[in-house]
Short mmCIF file of C-alpha atoms and ligand atoms in Angstrom, two decimals:
data_model
loop_
_atom_site.label_atom_id
_atom_site.label_comp_id
_atom_site.label_asym_id
_atom_site.label_seq_id
_atom_site.Cartn_x
_atom_site.Cartn_y
_atom_site.Cartn_z
CA MET A 253 75.05 108.95 124.62
CA THR A 254 74.73 106.99 121.42
CA LEU A 255 76.67 108.93 118.69
CA ARG A 256 74.08 108.77 115.52
CA GLN A 257 74.91 108.47 111.82
CA SER A 258 72.38 111.58 112.06
CA ASP A 259 75.31 113.49 114.08
CA ILE A 260 78.27 112.96 111.76
CA ASP A 261 76.32 113.89 109.07
CA ALA A 262 75.07 117.22 110.88
CA GLU A 263 79.41 117.43 111.00
CA VAL A 264 80.32 116.30 107.69
CA SER A 265 77.84 119.04 106.46
CA ALA A 266 79.03 121.82 108.81
CA ILE A 267 82.40 121.49 107.96
CA ARG A 268 81.74 121.42 103.80
CA GLU A 269 79.64 124.68 104.11
CA ALA A 270 82.96 126.55 105.85
CA TYR A 271 85.34 124.85 102.95
CA ALA A 272 82.62 126.02 99.85
CA LYS A 273 82.58 129.59 102.22
CA ALA A 274 86.14 129.69 102.30
CA ARG A 275 86.18 128.65 98.07
CA ALA A 276 84.02 130.97 97.44
CA GLY A 277 86.16 133.65 99.59
CA GLY A 278 89.29 132.74 96.95
CA ALA A 279 90.59 129.89 99.28
CA PRO A 280 93.16 127.32 97.63
CA ALA A 281 91.54 123.94 96.93
CA ALA A 282 92.42 121.48 98.99
CA HIS A 283 93.45 118.25 97.89
CA HIS A 284 93.76 115.89 100.64
CA PRO A 285 92.20 115.85 103.69
CA PRO A 286 92.09 117.88 107.08
CA ARG A 287 94.49 116.83 109.58
CA ASP A 288 91.62 117.11 112.29
CA TYR A 289 88.71 115.70 110.86
CA ALA A 290 86.50 114.87 113.87
CA PRO A 291 83.67 112.82 111.85
CA TYR A 292 86.55 110.60 111.76
CA ARG A 293 86.83 110.04 116.00
CA SER A 294 89.97 108.82 115.76
CA SER A 295 91.22 111.68 114.40
CA VAL A 296 90.78 114.05 117.23
CA LEU A 297 93.92 112.94 119.48
CA ARG A 298 95.71 112.33 116.83
CA HIS A 299 96.50 115.04 114.76
CA PRO A 300 99.11 117.88 115.28
CA GLU A 301 97.69 121.33 116.66
CA GLN A 302 101.58 122.45 115.81
CA PRO A 303 101.66 124.15 111.92
CA LEU A 304 103.65 121.95 109.98
CA PHE A 305 107.13 123.22 109.02
CA ALA A 306 107.51 123.75 105.73
CA VAL A 307 110.68 122.29 104.31
CA THR A 308 111.68 124.08 100.55
CA ALA A 309 114.45 123.90 98.50
CA SER A 310 116.16 127.12 100.22
CA ASN A 311 116.30 125.68 103.71
CA ALA A 312 116.86 122.15 102.82
CA PRO A 313 118.75 121.26 99.27
CA GLU A 314 119.66 118.99 99.69
CA ALA A 315 116.87 117.31 102.05
CA VAL A 316 117.47 113.23 101.81
CA GLU A 317 113.77 113.03 101.18
CA LEU A 318 114.16 113.73 97.77
CA THR A 319 115.33 111.02 97.41
CA GLY A 320 113.80 107.96 97.93
CA PRO A 321 114.45 103.94 97.77
CA VAL A 322 113.46 102.59 94.38
CA PHE A 323 111.82 99.19 94.43
CA GLY A 324 112.46 96.02 92.26
CA PRO A 325 111.73 92.57 91.43
CA ALA A 326 113.78 90.98 94.81
CA ASP A 327 110.32 92.80 96.05
CA VAL A 328 107.71 91.03 94.62
CA THR A 329 107.19 87.53 93.02
CA GLU A 330 104.78 86.82 90.70
CA PHE A 331 101.72 85.41 92.44
CA ASP A 332 102.04 88.97 94.28
CA SER A 333 100.02 90.67 91.81
CA ASP A 334 97.22 87.60 91.62
CA LEU A 335 95.35 87.76 94.67
CA THR A 336 92.83 85.03 93.59
CA ARG A 337 96.21 82.96 93.02
CA GLN A 338 97.35 82.77 96.85
CA HIS A 339 95.49 79.37 97.99
CA THR A 340 94.99 75.47 96.86
CA GLY A 341 91.39 76.56 96.23
CA GLU A 342 89.89 79.64 94.79
CA PRO A 343 88.36 82.47 97.03
CA LEU A 344 84.83 83.21 97.06
CA GLY A 345 83.77 86.59 95.19
CA GLU A 346 83.70 88.83 91.53
CA ARG A 347 86.52 88.67 90.43
CA ILE A 348 88.15 91.58 89.22
CA THR A 349 90.99 92.87 87.42
CA VAL A 350 91.85 96.60 88.38
CA SER A 351 94.62 98.74 86.44
CA GLY A 352 96.32 102.39 86.06
CA ARG A 353 99.13 104.23 85.88
CA LEU A 354 100.84 106.08 88.44
CA LEU A 355 101.84 109.35 87.77
CA ASP A 356 103.88 112.09 89.12
CA SER A 357 102.13 115.58 89.57
CA HIS A 358 103.71 117.01 86.08
CA GLY A 359 101.89 113.59 84.67
CA ARG A 360 105.14 111.85 84.14
CA PRO A 361 104.73 107.81 84.65
CA VAL A 362 106.72 106.39 87.73
CA ARG A 363 108.21 103.33 86.67
CA GLY A 364 108.59 100.59 88.29
CA GLN A 365 107.98 101.60 91.43
CA LEU A 366 106.15 99.55 94.08
CA ILE A 367 102.97 99.62 95.17
CA GLU A 368 100.88 97.82 97.78
CA VAL A 369 97.54 96.89 97.92
CA TRP A 370 94.96 95.32 100.56
CA GLN A 371 91.60 94.77 101.24
CA ALA A 372 88.63 92.94 103.13
CA ASN A 373 87.77 89.93 101.45
CA ALA A 374 83.97 89.50 99.54
CA SER A 375 82.36 88.99 102.74
CA GLY A 376 83.81 92.28 104.28
CA ARG A 377 86.28 90.68 106.21
CA TYR A 378 89.83 91.11 106.59
CA PRO A 379 91.93 88.72 108.74
CA HIS A 380 93.10 90.59 111.13
CA ARG A 381 92.91 89.65 114.90
CA ARG A 382 91.45 92.87 115.77
CA ASP A 383 88.55 92.57 112.72
CA GLN A 384 85.44 91.24 115.35
CA HIS A 385 83.00 91.82 112.38
CA GLN A 386 80.12 88.40 112.02
CA ALA A 387 81.67 87.59 108.51
CA PRO A 388 82.78 84.86 107.76
CA LEU A 389 86.79 84.41 106.52
CA ASP A 390 87.86 83.06 103.13
CA PRO A 391 90.45 80.41 103.81
CA ASN A 392 91.76 80.65 99.85
CA PHE A 393 91.37 84.65 99.72
CA THR A 394 94.25 86.35 102.33
CA GLY A 395 93.63 89.54 100.17
CA ALA A 396 97.31 91.36 99.89
CA GLY A 397 99.62 91.57 97.19
CA ARG A 398 102.48 94.14 95.69
CA MET A 399 103.17 94.98 91.69
CA LEU A 400 106.17 96.93 90.27
CA THR A 401 104.51 99.59 87.74
CA SER A 402 106.19 99.55 84.57
CA GLU A 403 108.84 100.28 83.24
CA THR A 404 107.26 101.94 80.58
CA ASP A 405 104.35 103.86 81.15
CA GLY A 406 104.17 103.29 85.18
CA SER A 407 100.81 101.59 84.36
CA TYR A 408 100.31 98.96 87.29
CA SER A 409 97.68 95.75 86.71
CA PHE A 410 96.01 93.34 89.49
CA THR A 411 93.75 91.23 89.94
CA THR A 412 91.39 90.64 92.70
CA ILE A 413 88.11 89.60 94.18
CA ARG A 414 85.48 92.60 94.94
CA PRO A 415 85.27 93.33 98.91
CA GLY A 416 82.57 93.73 100.89
CA ALA A 417 81.54 96.34 103.08
CA TYR A 418 81.99 96.38 106.46
CA PRO A 419 80.98 97.97 109.81
CA TRP A 420 83.24 99.88 112.07
CA ARG A 421 82.62 101.83 115.67
CA ASN A 422 82.97 105.20 114.55
CA HIS A 423 79.28 105.90 115.10
CA GLU A 424 76.48 103.53 115.48
CA ASN A 425 75.58 102.15 112.03
CA ALA A 426 79.09 103.29 110.75
CA TRP A 427 79.71 101.33 107.42
CA ARG A 428 83.26 101.57 105.41
CA PRO A 429 81.93 101.77 101.09
CA ALA A 430 83.94 98.72 99.34
CA HIS A 431 87.66 99.93 99.15
CA ILE A 432 91.02 98.94 98.52
CA HIS A 433 94.11 100.56 100.42
CA PHE A 434 96.80 101.11 97.84
CA SER A 435 100.49 102.24 99.41
CA LEU A 436 102.73 103.80 97.05
CA PHE A 437 105.99 105.14 96.34
CA GLY A 438 107.07 108.06 93.94
CA THR A 439 111.04 109.03 92.92
CA ALA A 440 111.16 110.68 96.48
CA PHE A 441 110.30 109.77 99.84
CA THR A 442 108.24 113.54 100.12
CA GLN A 443 106.13 111.71 97.67
CA ARG A 444 104.99 108.98 99.84
CA LEU A 445 101.12 108.17 99.48
CA ILE A 446 98.59 105.71 101.22
CA THR A 447 94.90 106.13 100.07
CA GLN A 448 92.22 104.03 99.27
CA MET A 449 90.13 103.08 95.89
CA TYR A 450 86.19 103.60 96.07
CA PHE A 451 83.97 101.74 93.33
CA PRO A 452 81.50 103.83 90.97
CA GLY A 453 77.67 104.20 92.62
CA ASP A 454 78.37 103.38 95.89
CA PRO A 455 75.41 104.01 98.22
CA LEU A 456 77.81 103.71 101.28
CA PHE A 457 79.98 107.10 99.78
CA ALA A 458 78.00 109.40 101.36
CA TYR A 459 78.07 108.17 104.86
CA ASP A 460 81.36 107.21 105.39
CA PRO A 461 82.89 109.86 107.52
CA ILE A 462 86.77 108.91 105.79
CA LEU A 463 85.86 109.08 102.32
CA GLN A 464 83.80 112.65 103.32
CA SER A 465 87.23 114.03 105.42
CA VAL A 466 88.45 114.52 101.42
CA THR A 467 85.75 118.20 101.58
CA ASP A 468 86.41 118.66 97.74
CA ASP A 469 84.01 117.10 95.78
CA ALA A 470 86.36 117.18 92.70
CA ALA A 471 89.86 115.73 95.00
CA ARG A 472 86.74 113.31 96.41
CA ALA A 473 85.97 112.09 93.04
CA ARG A 474 89.50 111.03 92.19
CA LEU A 475 89.38 108.51 94.31
CA VAL A 476 86.46 106.20 92.87
CA ALA A 477 87.20 103.57 90.09
CA ALA A 478 85.61 103.83 87.01
CA TYR A 479 84.16 100.71 85.74
CA ASP A 480 86.18 100.26 82.08
CA HIS A 481 84.09 97.71 79.90
CA SER A 482 87.70 97.06 77.56
CA LEU A 483 89.17 96.29 80.38
CA SER A 484 86.61 93.38 81.17
CA ARG A 485 88.30 90.05 80.56
CA PRO A 486 85.76 87.26 78.85
CA GLU A 487 84.36 84.76 81.36
CA PHE A 488 86.62 85.77 83.50
CA SER A 489 86.55 89.68 85.55
CA LEU A 490 85.37 92.68 85.16
CA GLY A 491 87.24 95.93 84.78
CA TYR A 492 88.41 98.75 86.69
CA ARG A 493 90.56 101.22 85.99
CA TRP A 494 92.19 104.34 88.03
CA ASP A 495 94.81 106.15 87.93
CA ILE A 496 97.34 107.53 90.21
CA VAL A 497 98.56 110.98 90.78
CA LEU A 498 101.72 111.43 93.48
CA ASP A 499 101.99 114.78 95.22
CA GLY A 500 105.20 116.17 96.97
CA PRO A 501 108.27 117.37 95.16
CA SER A 502 110.96 115.62 93.69
CA ALA A 503 114.25 115.69 92.55
CA THR A 504 114.06 114.02 89.43
CA TRP A 505 113.25 117.28 86.80
CA ILE A 506 117.03 116.83 86.93
CA GLU A 507 117.01 113.00 85.39
CA GLU A 508 114.05 113.98 82.65
CA GLY A 509 114.74 110.24 81.36
CA ARG A 510 113.54 108.18 84.62
CA MET B 171 100.72 118.75 82.31
CA THR B 172 100.13 119.22 85.79
CA GLN B 173 97.87 116.52 87.15
CA LEU B 174 95.45 116.75 90.16
CA PRO B 175 97.13 114.87 93.32
CA THR B 176 95.09 111.61 94.58
CA PRO B 177 94.01 112.58 98.08
CA SER B 178 95.49 111.05 101.50
CA HIS B 179 93.41 108.43 103.12
CA THR B 180 94.51 107.01 106.52
CA VAL B 181 96.48 103.38 106.52
CA GLY B 182 93.21 101.89 108.64
CA PRO B 183 94.00 99.61 111.62
CA PHE B 184 93.98 96.16 109.35
CA TYR B 185 97.04 96.86 107.49
CA GLY B 186 99.02 94.48 109.40
CA TYR B 187 99.07 91.36 107.29
CA ALA B 188 100.15 93.18 104.28
CA LEU B 189 102.34 95.90 104.92
CA PRO B 190 104.83 94.91 107.83
CA PHE B 191 107.56 92.25 105.83
CA GLU B 192 110.14 90.26 107.89
CA GLY B 193 113.37 92.18 108.57
CA GLY B 194 111.67 95.78 108.18
CA GLY B 195 113.41 97.17 111.15
CA ASP B 196 116.46 94.72 109.64
CA MET B 197 118.18 98.02 107.86
CA ALA B 198 121.73 97.00 109.29
CA PRO B 199 121.95 93.42 108.34
CA PRO B 200 121.66 91.18 112.10
CA GLY B 201 125.56 91.65 114.05
CA HIS B 202 126.89 94.06 111.92
CA PRO B 203 129.03 95.30 114.15
CA SER B 204 128.44 99.28 113.66
CA ALA B 205 125.11 98.98 113.69
CA ILE B 206 122.94 101.67 115.48
CA THR B 207 119.16 101.08 117.63
CA LEU B 208 116.88 103.56 116.64
CA HIS B 209 113.95 103.07 119.29
CA GLY B 210 110.53 104.90 120.73
CA CYS B 211 107.27 105.39 121.50
CA VAL B 212 104.31 106.63 119.74
CA TYR B 213 102.10 108.93 121.86
CA ASP B 214 98.20 110.50 121.35
CA GLY B 215 97.50 114.02 122.10
CA ALA B 216 95.98 111.98 125.62
CA GLY B 217 99.72 110.88 126.63
CA ALA B 218 98.43 107.71 125.36
CA PRO B 219 100.52 105.02 123.36
CA VAL B 220 98.89 104.47 120.03
CA PRO B 221 99.26 100.51 119.34
CA ASP B 222 98.43 100.65 115.59
CA ALA B 223 100.42 102.58 113.72
CA LEU B 224 102.97 102.34 111.20
CA ILE B 225 106.55 104.02 110.71
CA GLU B 226 108.97 103.97 107.99
CA PHE B 227 112.39 105.39 107.97
CA TRP B 228 114.59 106.30 105.18
CA GLN B 229 118.03 107.91 104.72
CA GLY B 230 119.08 105.70 102.07
CA ASP B 231 122.60 106.09 102.10
CA GLY B 232 123.89 104.61 98.27
CA THR B 233 121.18 102.10 98.48
CA PRO B 234 118.19 101.91 96.64
CA GLY B 235 115.84 100.95 99.63
CA SER B 236 114.18 97.68 99.84
CA LEU B 237 112.19 94.89 101.28
CA HIS B 238 113.47 92.27 100.68
CA ARG B 239 117.01 91.47 103.18
CA ASN B 240 118.95 89.32 101.98
CA GLY B 241 121.01 89.72 105.89
CA VAL B 242 124.04 91.17 104.02
CA ASP B 243 124.05 94.12 103.19
CA PHE B 244 122.95 97.44 104.65
CA THR B 245 119.64 98.77 103.12
CA GLY B 246 118.48 102.64 103.83
CA PHE B 247 114.85 101.99 103.87
CA GLY B 248 112.86 100.12 107.16
CA ARG B 249 109.69 99.73 107.95
CA VAL B 250 108.06 99.06 111.82
CA ALA B 251 104.55 98.99 113.05
CA THR B 252 104.28 100.00 116.81
CA ASP B 253 103.36 97.20 119.20
CA GLY B 254 100.64 97.05 121.98
CA ALA B 255 102.19 99.39 123.98
CA GLY B 256 103.21 101.89 121.28
CA HIS B 257 106.66 101.25 121.05
CA TRP B 258 108.63 100.09 118.44
CA THR B 259 112.96 99.10 116.93
CA VAL B 260 115.14 99.47 114.31
CA HIS B 261 118.62 98.39 113.36
CA THR B 262 120.39 100.97 110.92
CA LEU B 263 123.58 102.44 110.59
CA ALA B 264 124.67 105.73 111.62
CA PRO B 265 123.04 107.98 108.36
CA LYS B 266 125.40 110.05 106.66
CA ALA B 267 122.66 113.32 107.33
CA PRO B 268 122.81 113.85 110.52
CA TYR B 269 118.99 112.61 111.10
CA ILE B 270 116.80 109.84 109.24
CA SER B 271 113.62 111.17 107.70
CA VAL B 272 110.83 109.54 109.32
CA CYS B 273 107.18 108.79 107.82
CA VAL B 274 104.12 108.25 110.52
CA PHE B 275 100.82 106.17 109.46
CA ALA B 276 98.33 105.75 112.16
CA ARG B 277 94.85 104.88 112.13
CA GLY B 278 93.38 108.22 112.60
CA LEU B 279 95.79 110.12 110.59
CA THR B 280 93.90 110.93 107.17
CA HIS B 281 97.47 112.05 106.65
CA HIS B 282 100.95 110.47 107.38
CA LEU B 283 103.50 112.62 109.35
CA PHE B 284 106.53 113.58 108.56
CA THR B 285 109.21 114.27 110.82
CA ARG B 286 113.33 113.43 110.97
CA ALA B 287 115.01 111.54 114.10
CA TYR B 288 118.11 113.67 114.48
CA VAL B 289 121.72 111.24 115.89
CA ASN B 290 123.67 114.62 115.06
CA HIS B 291 122.56 117.38 117.04
CA GLY B 292 125.31 119.99 115.68
CA PRO B 293 124.71 122.88 113.36
CA ASP B 294 121.77 122.10 110.49
CA ALA B 295 119.61 124.36 108.47
CA LEU B 296 116.29 123.12 110.18
CA LEU B 297 117.65 122.48 113.95
CA ASP B 298 118.32 126.12 113.60
CA ALA B 299 115.35 127.62 112.69
CA LEU B 300 113.24 126.19 115.26
CA ALA B 301 112.63 127.62 118.57
CA ALA B 302 114.39 125.38 121.34
CA ASP B 303 111.21 123.54 122.94
CA ARG B 304 110.81 122.67 119.65
CA ARG B 305 114.32 121.79 118.16
CA GLU B 306 114.18 119.42 121.53
CA THR B 307 111.30 117.06 119.83
CA LEU B 308 114.04 116.03 116.63
CA LEU B 309 116.95 114.84 118.92
CA ALA B 310 117.69 111.18 118.90
CA ARG B 311 118.91 111.00 122.44
CA GLN B 312 122.27 108.77 122.86
CA GLY B 313 121.43 106.20 125.75
CA SER B 314 123.29 103.38 126.57
CA ASP B 315 125.25 101.86 124.06
CA ARG B 316 124.31 102.58 120.59
CA ALA B 317 120.74 102.54 121.25
CA TYR B 318 119.09 106.08 120.34
CA ARG B 319 115.47 107.01 121.80
CA PHE B 320 113.17 108.99 119.35
CA ASP B 321 109.47 109.61 120.72
CA ILE B 322 107.18 110.25 118.76
CA ARG B 323 104.07 112.63 119.50
CA LEU B 324 101.50 113.21 118.06
CA GLN B 325 99.20 116.23 120.11
CA GLY B 326 99.80 118.42 122.78
CA GLU B 327 102.70 118.57 125.17
CA GLY B 328 105.88 118.13 123.73
CA GLU B 329 104.53 117.59 120.06
CA THR B 330 106.55 116.92 118.10
CA VAL B 331 108.16 119.27 114.39
CA PHE B 332 106.42 117.52 111.84
CA LEU B 333 107.04 118.37 108.47
CA GLU B 334 105.69 119.00 104.62
CA PHE B 335 107.81 119.56 101.80
CA ARG B 336 107.11 122.01 99.06
FE1 FE2 C 140 89.92 98.95 104.70
#
């Protein structure tokens, strides 16, 4: 039986309604997607059924996870943060600059830490051997970058090409909205985050079970960058702003200066 | 000022050209005399191997962690992708803590999963708080010659104990 968009839409709505009801009954906001989110079919056999074991300061005061890797200049090169200059020619597509700040849950900057990004090219194609999408590869675009956040305010910035939407096989006529994948480290391993940034106003948002897995409206909105004209560079690129906030406890409250 | 967190998303299937890095599984420099091997498979709820998982390891042990390998120094951070059979391998030094911290990403995981590979099975507050059959899933089993096996079962029978940090 073909799984259609309408089937997925019905599942997404049912989960959203259940969430709204729970919220009305006093349940706390869910800032992250549930791990068992059936509309995203790959999650069905890949989520734990047992509750997660809570590690707290009282049952694991010296948890190794309260520290984390601190990356540095040896881990990045100058060309890693300009995805349009990694080949001899210019890539095709709309050049953009994405900027923002990396913060912890107390609003403090995460300084000098590694951000990794990867994305499809302007046609919606990844240079990955398992990407079967019949869209052209761009010999001048790989789509992977790395950078360190600033030592002052935790800001980051990189130049790239706006990625294209692409089809996938979750259901019939499934399309991912344009997005950039982000990998982030805080000051503790507990703050580790991998996520995706979207572009404002994409008409595919409502049809995408990966974005919709974040059931809370306000949380979902935090995955969408803002167009910021002050970040656009004349005759060069369009500017987007996206701040990232890491979850999870860290040991750094004792060393406020970091 | 409290800030609401950015939600997690799956790593997806196409991270392979971006996140794995050269020597990612060599936390101990090649040929280190006291290196240990930690390896295993990742399985889904049907018992099938997961060929597109990305696993990270953190033990610190006095190092800042680094992606860069200089061939001489130990680094407490590792990252490897599973192969077509769901298998992964890292070479490291025995951790000072009884365990190595493990973080699992994969297509289908909307949010990463933390666990621990215990290479020392002695008294431990976390291990001791678990029922015997659940505790078992966190124990890396020494096979022959300094190699420890640590399988990760995402769901169902023998499901690995996963952790959340509060
Ligand atoms: Fe993607």
